[in-house]
């Protein structure tokens, strides 16, 4: 990239600043604008984050110097904002889910294809170097035929009934929570690494907290203080805290995944174990620089992240020598490097290495079938 590419970030929750930090580590990319729901909030956040310009969303779209827009807003806004960005002839990187309805995602895929603009969905967990190493090892025959997959994604940030966030509200987040939020990452990695397609699902959900206590005022106001009971309203919860899903794949093999946002002590633990006819791979995102390789007829192996020991396809995602750990913030940087290379070229590649709007549609379809399966308590085809 010889010419500076200018971008804007929409939304300043947890993930917006994470995008910003990653982009600031990529040469020739400059975040020039930030958007929020009001001009006043945009200006305050832009000053706090050191971004030169602040806009509301509609005003940002009018700025001709902005090349790329990062959508980091609550789920229900993704469709309308992504569509508007494409119609403004700007490249777009959208947080997952791409939309909350399949028909909306299908429309976005069609629009993006027609424009030729670069489009990506932030399935950044693909970009742990070890995840791509597993994929490459499987492609080179080191795993063998896939026998089974076992996965889990566990968190505890909604463990208490006083834990509250907009993701608990279906009108903002959609009909699924744990599956849509973190399960989508796990399911995306499952298909990405194995090269298999999920063909059927059988799901069972549970809502641990049937009601939760919603703060009546912004929690930031009470930073470092205890809330009293009159500061809460009790609200019903209709989305899943925990889900278990059985999987069938197109090669006839089977799998299972469990996701939970109420697993005490598990802060952000994605674990996937793939059993093959030659080896067994196990990866844990809380120990992202290690890969366990299981063997039957010789000693098991522990592969440490080291570009000298990786296949070239995976070492391309490593910025530091062996022994210098890389983690979650690096996944976004590595993904954005690939996306912005496409932006520099001016169009969406024919076979993108990064997750696209089509990838977002795929995960939305799988997620909706999982919700349907839970309701029917039956197997549902994808």
Short mmCIF file of C-alpha atoms in Angstrom, two decimals:
data_model
loop_
_atom_site.label_atom_id
_atom_site.label_comp_id
_atom_site.label_asym_id
_atom_site.label_seq_id
_atom_site.Cartn_x
_atom_site.Cartn_y
_atom_site.Cartn_z
CA UNK A 1 0.00 0.00 0.00
CA UNK A 2 1.79 3.13 -1.17
CA UNK A 3 -1.15 5.48 -0.81
CA UNK A 4 -2.83 6.18 2.52
CA UNK A 5 -6.24 4.55 2.84
CA UNK A 6 -8.66 6.51 5.01
CA UNK A 7 -11.30 4.85 7.13
CA UNK A 8 -14.13 5.59 9.55
CA UNK A 9 -15.36 3.63 12.54
CA UNK A 10 -19.06 3.55 13.44
CA UNK A 11 -19.71 2.72 17.10
CA UNK A 12 -17.53 2.96 20.20
CA UNK A 13 -18.51 0.02 22.39
CA UNK A 14 -16.00 -2.76 23.12
CA UNK A 15 -15.26 -3.69 19.53
CA UNK A 16 -14.99 -0.25 17.87
CA UNK A 17 -11.84 0.74 19.80
CA UNK A 18 -10.48 -2.77 19.14
CA UNK A 19 -10.80 -2.11 15.39
CA UNK A 20 -9.11 1.26 15.88
CA UNK A 21 -6.14 -0.19 17.76
CA UNK A 22 -5.62 -2.84 15.08
CA UNK A 23 -5.85 -0.35 12.23
CA UNK A 24 -3.26 1.90 13.84
CA UNK A 25 -0.77 -0.96 13.58
CA UNK A 26 -1.11 -1.22 9.78
CA UNK A 27 1.04 1.05 7.59
CA UNK A 28 -0.71 3.42 5.19
CA UNK A 29 -4.08 3.14 6.97
CA UNK A 30 -5.44 6.21 8.75
CA UNK A 31 -8.63 6.32 10.82
CA UNK A 32 -9.88 9.83 10.08
CA UNK A 33 -13.47 9.72 11.36
CA UNK A 34 -15.64 8.33 14.11
CA UNK A 35 -19.45 8.08 14.17
CA UNK A 36 -21.87 7.93 17.06
CA UNK A 37 -25.61 8.38 17.56
CA UNK A 38 -25.27 12.11 18.24
CA UNK A 39 -22.75 14.69 17.12
CA UNK A 40 -21.97 15.54 20.75
CA UNK A 41 -21.16 11.94 21.66
CA UNK A 42 -19.14 11.49 18.46
CA UNK A 43 -17.04 14.54 19.29
CA UNK A 44 -16.44 13.40 22.86
CA UNK A 45 -15.42 9.90 21.79
CA UNK A 46 -13.26 11.18 18.90
CA UNK A 47 -11.36 13.42 21.31
CA UNK A 48 -10.92 10.57 23.77
CA UNK A 49 -9.62 8.20 21.06
CA UNK A 50 -7.53 10.74 19.16
CA UNK A 51 -9.53 10.63 15.92
CA UNK A 52 -9.54 13.94 13.99
CA UNK A 53 -13.14 14.08 12.75
CA UNK A 54 -16.49 13.27 14.36
CA UNK A 55 -19.77 12.75 12.50
CA UNK A 56 -23.19 11.24 12.70
CA UNK A 57 -23.54 8.27 10.34
CA UNK A 58 -25.33 10.09 7.52
CA UNK A 59 -22.81 12.95 7.56
CA UNK A 60 -19.89 10.54 7.48
CA UNK A 61 -21.20 8.93 4.29
CA UNK A 62 -21.00 12.31 2.55
CA UNK A 63 -17.25 12.64 3.14
CA UNK A 64 -15.47 11.79 -0.16
CA UNK A 65 -12.07 11.15 1.42
CA UNK A 66 -13.33 8.15 3.43
CA UNK A 67 -12.54 4.91 1.60
CA UNK A 68 -13.53 2.22 4.14
CA UNK A 69 -16.17 2.05 6.87
CA UNK A 70 -16.04 -0.26 9.90
CA UNK A 71 -19.49 -1.02 11.31
CA UNK A 72 -19.15 -1.74 15.04
CA UNK A 73 -22.70 -1.00 16.19
CA UNK A 74 -25.38 -3.23 17.80
CA UNK A 75 -26.64 -6.05 15.57
CA UNK A 76 -29.95 -4.52 14.51
CA UNK A 77 -28.12 -1.64 12.77
CA UNK A 78 -25.75 -3.76 10.67
CA UNK A 79 -28.05 -4.32 7.68
CA UNK A 80 -29.15 -0.72 7.15
CA UNK A 81 -25.69 0.70 7.76
CA UNK A 82 -23.85 -1.81 5.57
CA UNK A 83 -26.34 -1.20 2.77
CA UNK A 84 -25.91 2.57 3.07
CA UNK A 85 -22.12 2.26 2.99
CA UNK A 86 -22.21 0.17 -0.18
CA UNK A 87 -24.64 2.60 -1.79
CA UNK A 88 -22.22 5.41 -0.91
CA UNK A 89 -19.58 3.44 -2.89
CA UNK A 90 -17.33 2.78 0.07
CA UNK A 91 -15.71 -0.49 1.10
CA UNK A 92 -17.14 -2.02 4.28
CA UNK A 93 -16.04 -4.23 7.16
CA UNK A 94 -19.00 -5.27 9.30
CA UNK A 95 -19.11 -6.84 12.72
CA UNK A 96 -20.94 -10.13 12.93
CA UNK A 97 -23.74 -10.93 12.54
CA UNK A 98 -24.02 -9.39 9.09
CA UNK A 99 -27.74 -8.87 9.77
CA UNK A 100 -30.43 -10.26 12.06
CA UNK A 101 -32.53 -11.70 9.22
CA UNK A 102 -31.46 -14.01 6.40
CA UNK A 103 -33.23 -12.04 3.67
CA UNK A 104 -31.38 -8.89 4.75
CA UNK A 105 -28.04 -10.69 4.59
CA UNK A 106 -28.91 -12.13 1.17
CA UNK A 107 -29.64 -8.61 -0.09
CA UNK A 108 -26.31 -7.34 1.22
CA UNK A 109 -24.45 -10.17 -0.51
CA UNK A 110 -26.16 -9.31 -3.81
CA UNK A 111 -25.47 -5.58 -3.49
CA UNK A 112 -21.84 -6.16 -2.56
CA UNK A 113 -21.36 -8.53 -5.48
CA UNK A 114 -22.91 -6.07 -7.92
CA UNK A 115 -20.71 -3.19 -6.76
CA UNK A 116 -17.43 -5.10 -6.61
CA UNK A 117 -16.59 -3.22 -3.44
CA UNK A 118 -14.49 -4.94 -0.80
CA UNK A 119 -16.75 -6.50 1.84
CA UNK A 120 -15.77 -8.42 4.95
CA UNK A 121 -17.31 -9.72 8.17
CA UNK A 122 -15.17 -9.61 11.29
CA UNK A 123 -14.70 -13.32 11.99
CA UNK A 124 -11.30 -12.39 13.34
CA UNK A 125 -10.76 -15.57 15.36
CA UNK A 126 -9.83 -17.30 12.09
CA UNK A 127 -6.70 -15.18 12.28
CA UNK A 128 -4.98 -16.81 15.20
CA UNK A 129 -1.89 -18.15 13.41
CA UNK A 130 -2.52 -21.56 14.97
CA UNK A 131 -6.01 -21.72 13.43
CA UNK A 132 -4.61 -21.19 9.95
CA UNK A 133 -1.81 -23.65 10.74
CA UNK A 134 -4.45 -26.29 11.56
CA UNK A 135 -6.27 -25.52 8.32
CA UNK A 136 -3.05 -25.76 6.30
CA UNK A 137 -1.96 -28.98 8.02
CA UNK A 138 -5.36 -30.49 7.19
CA UNK A 139 -5.05 -29.35 3.55
CA UNK A 140 -1.61 -31.00 3.34
CA UNK A 141 -2.97 -34.29 4.66
CA UNK A 142 -1.46 -34.15 8.16
CA UNK A 143 -4.84 -34.59 9.88
CA UNK A 144 -6.22 -37.25 7.58
CA UNK A 145 -9.93 -37.90 7.18
CA UNK A 146 -11.97 -35.96 9.71
CA UNK A 147 -13.66 -38.36 12.13
CA UNK A 148 -15.29 -35.94 14.55
CA UNK A 149 -15.28 -32.39 15.93
CA UNK A 150 -15.78 -31.30 19.53
CA UNK A 151 -15.94 -27.60 20.32
CA UNK A 152 -16.88 -25.18 23.05
CA UNK A 153 -16.91 -21.44 23.58
CA UNK A 154 -17.27 -20.45 27.22
CA UNK A 155 -17.52 -17.04 28.90
CA UNK A 156 -18.73 -15.77 32.27
CA UNK A 157 -19.56 -12.12 31.60
CA UNK A 158 -23.31 -12.80 32.01
CA UNK A 159 -22.90 -15.15 34.98
CA UNK A 160 -24.84 -13.00 37.47
CA UNK A 161 -28.47 -11.95 37.14
CA UNK A 162 -27.27 -8.35 37.58
CA UNK A 163 -25.02 -8.65 34.51
CA UNK A 164 -26.72 -6.73 31.71
CA UNK A 165 -26.01 -5.64 28.14
CA UNK A 166 -27.96 -4.74 24.99
CA UNK A 167 -27.21 -8.26 23.68
CA UNK A 168 -29.87 -9.52 26.10
CA UNK A 169 -32.59 -7.62 24.19
CA UNK A 170 -33.85 -9.46 21.07
CA UNK A 171 -34.97 -6.26 19.34
CA UNK A 172 -31.32 -5.14 19.31
CA UNK A 173 -29.47 -8.46 19.17
CA UNK A 174 -31.82 -10.92 17.41
CA UNK A 175 -33.56 -14.14 18.44
CA UNK A 176 -30.34 -15.91 19.45
CA UNK A 177 -27.68 -14.67 21.85
CA UNK A 178 -24.96 -17.15 22.87
CA UNK A 179 -25.05 -18.98 19.53
CA UNK A 180 -25.19 -15.79 17.45
CA UNK A 181 -22.62 -13.94 19.53
CA UNK A 182 -19.86 -16.46 20.25
CA UNK A 183 -21.17 -19.67 18.70
CA UNK A 184 -20.92 -18.11 15.25
CA UNK A 185 -17.13 -17.75 15.70
CA UNK A 186 -16.81 -21.40 16.72
CA UNK A 187 -18.97 -22.67 13.87
CA UNK A 188 -17.10 -20.49 11.37
CA UNK A 189 -13.75 -21.88 12.55
CA UNK A 190 -15.12 -25.44 12.44
CA UNK A 191 -15.98 -25.23 8.73
CA UNK A 192 -12.89 -23.13 7.95
CA UNK A 193 -10.39 -25.56 9.48
CA UNK A 194 -12.03 -28.86 8.49
CA UNK A 195 -13.11 -27.84 4.99
CA UNK A 196 -16.42 -29.59 5.73
CA UNK A 197 -19.93 -28.19 5.57
CA UNK A 198 -22.45 -28.61 8.37
CA UNK A 199 -25.53 -30.28 6.86
CA UNK A 200 -27.80 -30.85 9.89
CA UNK A 201 -28.10 -29.58 13.45
CA UNK A 202 -29.84 -30.67 16.65
CA UNK A 203 -29.91 -28.00 19.36
CA UNK A 204 -30.94 -27.65 22.98
CA UNK A 205 -30.92 -24.23 24.68
CA UNK A 206 -31.23 -23.18 28.29
CA UNK A 207 -31.83 -19.79 29.87
CA UNK A 208 -30.29 -19.89 33.33
CA UNK A 209 -31.59 -16.49 34.38
CA UNK A 210 -35.26 -16.30 33.37
CA UNK A 211 -35.23 -12.69 34.54
CA UNK A 212 -32.37 -10.25 34.96
CA UNK A 213 -31.96 -6.95 36.76
CA UNK A 214 -31.50 -4.15 34.24
CA UNK A 215 -29.79 -0.97 35.51
CA UNK A 216 -32.08 2.03 35.19
CA UNK A 217 -29.14 4.36 34.68
CA UNK A 218 -25.89 4.01 32.77
CA UNK A 219 -23.52 1.78 34.70
CA UNK A 220 -20.66 4.16 33.95
CA UNK A 221 -22.37 6.66 36.24
CA UNK A 222 -21.83 4.27 39.13
CA UNK A 223 -18.29 3.27 38.30
CA UNK A 224 -16.73 1.85 41.45
CA UNK A 225 -20.01 2.02 43.37
CA UNK A 226 -22.64 -0.52 44.38
CA UNK A 227 -26.13 -0.24 42.93
CA UNK A 228 -29.11 -0.56 45.25
CA UNK A 229 -32.20 -2.61 44.34
CA UNK A 230 -34.22 0.47 43.39
CA UNK A 231 -31.64 1.19 40.67
CA UNK A 232 -32.76 -1.95 38.78
CA UNK A 233 -35.82 -3.11 36.88
CA UNK A 234 -36.54 -6.83 36.62
CA UNK A 235 -36.92 -7.86 32.96
CA UNK A 236 -37.71 -11.25 31.35
CA UNK A 237 -34.98 -12.98 29.33
CA UNK A 238 -35.94 -15.02 26.27
CA UNK A 239 -32.57 -15.80 24.69
CA UNK A 240 -30.14 -18.58 25.57
CA UNK A 241 -27.42 -18.36 28.21
CA UNK A 242 -26.20 -21.84 27.23
CA UNK A 243 -26.59 -24.07 24.17
CA UNK A 244 -25.49 -27.52 23.06
CA UNK A 245 -25.65 -28.44 19.38
CA UNK A 246 -25.07 -31.78 17.66
CA UNK A 247 -23.67 -31.49 14.14
CA UNK A 248 -23.66 -33.64 11.02
CA UNK A 249 -21.15 -32.92 8.25
CA UNK A 250 -21.17 -33.50 4.51
CA UNK A 251 -18.52 -36.26 4.77
CA UNK A 252 -20.75 -38.24 7.13
CA UNK A 253 -18.81 -37.40 10.28
CA UNK A 254 -20.36 -35.98 13.45
CA UNK A 255 -19.63 -33.23 15.92
CA UNK A 256 -20.88 -31.28 18.88
CA UNK A 257 -20.45 -27.74 20.19
CA UNK A 258 -21.37 -26.14 23.50
CA UNK A 259 -21.52 -22.41 24.09
CA UNK A 260 -22.14 -20.65 27.39
CA UNK A 261 -22.00 -17.11 28.73
CA UNK A 262 -22.53 -18.29 32.32
CA UNK A 263 -19.44 -20.49 32.88
CA UNK A 264 -17.69 -19.08 35.95
CA UNK A 265 -13.99 -18.43 35.45
CA UNK A 266 -14.05 -18.92 31.69
CA UNK A 267 -13.36 -15.43 30.39
CA UNK A 268 -13.14 -16.05 26.66
CA UNK A 269 -12.32 -19.70 26.00
CA UNK A 270 -12.85 -21.07 22.50
CA UNK A 271 -11.71 -24.70 22.36
CA UNK A 272 -11.84 -26.95 19.32
CA UNK A 273 -10.67 -30.55 19.02
CA UNK A 274 -10.66 -32.24 15.62
CA UNK A 275 -10.11 -35.99 15.43
CA UNK A 276 -8.70 -37.31 12.18
CA UNK A 277 -7.41 -40.59 10.79
CA UNK A 278 -3.77 -39.48 11.16
CA UNK A 279 -3.78 -37.01 14.06
CA UNK A 280 -5.86 -35.12 16.58
CA UNK A 281 -5.67 -31.31 16.80
CA UNK A 282 -6.69 -29.30 19.86
CA UNK A 283 -6.60 -25.49 20.06
CA UNK A 284 -7.60 -23.25 22.98
CA UNK A 285 -7.92 -19.49 22.39
CA UNK A 286 -6.83 -18.71 25.97
CA UNK A 287 -3.51 -20.40 25.09
CA UNK A 288 -3.34 -19.24 21.47
CA UNK A 289 0.36 -19.88 20.91
CA UNK A 290 0.04 -23.64 21.45
CA UNK A 291 -1.39 -26.53 19.43
CA UNK A 292 -1.75 -30.03 20.87
CA UNK A 293 -1.27 -32.75 18.27
CA UNK A 294 -2.44 -36.19 19.37
CA UNK A 295 -0.92 -39.42 18.07
CA UNK A 296 -1.70 -43.11 18.59
CA UNK A 297 1.57 -44.84 17.71
CA UNK A 298 4.11 -42.29 18.89
CA UNK A 299 4.43 -39.50 21.43
CA UNK A 300 1.98 -36.63 21.30
CA UNK A 301 3.31 -33.26 20.13
CA UNK A 302 3.01 -29.68 21.34
CA UNK A 303 3.56 -27.15 18.55
CA UNK A 304 4.48 -23.66 19.74
CA UNK A 305 3.87 -20.58 17.63
CA UNK A 306 7.08 -19.97 15.70
CA UNK A 307 7.19 -18.76 12.08
CA UNK A 308 10.20 -21.02 11.44
CA UNK A 309 8.08 -24.07 12.31
CA UNK A 310 4.87 -23.08 10.50
CA UNK A 311 3.73 -23.64 6.96
CA UNK A 312 4.18 -20.44 4.90
CA UNK A 313 0.41 -19.95 4.61
CA UNK A 314 0.19 -19.66 8.41
CA UNK A 315 3.52 -17.95 9.14
CA UNK A 316 2.20 -15.02 7.08
CA UNK A 317 -0.04 -14.23 10.09
CA UNK A 318 2.88 -14.03 12.52
CA UNK A 319 4.58 -10.70 13.23
CA UNK A 320 7.07 -11.73 15.93
CA UNK A 321 9.62 -14.54 16.44
CA UNK A 322 8.90 -17.70 18.38
CA UNK A 323 8.49 -17.16 22.11
CA UNK A 324 6.99 -13.69 21.58
CA UNK A 325 3.32 -14.33 22.25
CA UNK A 326 0.56 -12.95 20.02
CA UNK A 327 -3.12 -12.97 20.93
CA UNK A 328 -6.60 -11.56 20.42
CA UNK A 329 -5.63 -7.99 19.36
CA UNK A 330 -3.36 -9.44 16.68
CA UNK A 331 -6.19 -11.38 15.02
CA UNK A 332 -7.91 -8.19 13.89
CA UNK A 333 -4.64 -6.67 12.70
CA UNK A 334 -3.87 -9.73 10.59
CA UNK A 335 -7.38 -9.85 9.13
CA UNK A 336 -7.38 -6.14 8.31
CA UNK A 337 -3.99 -6.47 6.58
CA UNK A 338 -5.58 -8.88 4.10
CA UNK A 339 -8.76 -6.81 3.71
CA UNK A 340 -6.86 -3.56 3.15
CA UNK A 341 -4.63 -5.21 0.57
CA UNK A 342 -7.84 -5.83 -1.38
CA UNK A 343 -8.92 -2.22 -0.78
CA UNK A 344 -5.57 -1.04 -2.15
CA UNK A 345 -6.23 -3.16 -5.25
CA UNK A 346 -9.63 -1.47 -5.56
CA UNK A 347 -11.99 -4.43 -5.64
CA UNK A 348 -13.10 -7.65 -3.95
CA UNK A 349 -10.80 -10.58 -4.90
CA UNK A 350 -12.33 -13.49 -6.79
CA UNK A 351 -11.33 -15.90 -4.01
CA UNK A 352 -10.84 -13.81 -0.88
CA UNK A 353 -8.70 -15.18 1.92
CA UNK A 354 -10.78 -13.21 4.44
CA UNK A 355 -14.38 -13.81 5.60
CA UNK A 356 -16.83 -11.96 3.36
CA UNK A 357 -20.51 -11.01 3.40
CA UNK A 358 -21.12 -14.50 1.99
CA UNK A 359 -19.41 -15.92 5.09
CA UNK A 360 -21.70 -13.77 7.23
CA UNK A 361 -24.76 -15.09 5.39
CA UNK A 362 -23.58 -18.67 5.88
CA UNK A 363 -23.28 -18.24 9.66
CA UNK A 364 -26.67 -16.53 9.82
CA UNK A 365 -28.29 -19.49 8.04
CA UNK A 366 -26.63 -22.00 10.37
CA UNK A 367 -27.64 -19.93 13.40
CA UNK A 368 -31.27 -19.69 12.30
CA UNK A 369 -31.45 -23.44 11.72
CA UNK A 370 -30.04 -23.99 15.22
CA UNK A 371 -32.75 -21.74 16.70
CA UNK A 372 -35.36 -23.65 14.67
CA UNK A 373 -33.98 -26.96 15.91
CA UNK A 374 -34.19 -25.87 19.54
CA UNK A 375 -37.83 -24.85 19.07
CA UNK A 376 -38.74 -28.13 17.33
CA UNK A 377 -36.43 -30.27 19.48
CA UNK A 378 -35.54 -32.09 16.27
CA UNK A 379 -32.84 -32.40 13.61
CA UNK A 380 -33.00 -29.57 11.05
CA UNK A 381 -31.24 -29.53 7.68
CA UNK A 382 -29.03 -26.56 6.78
#
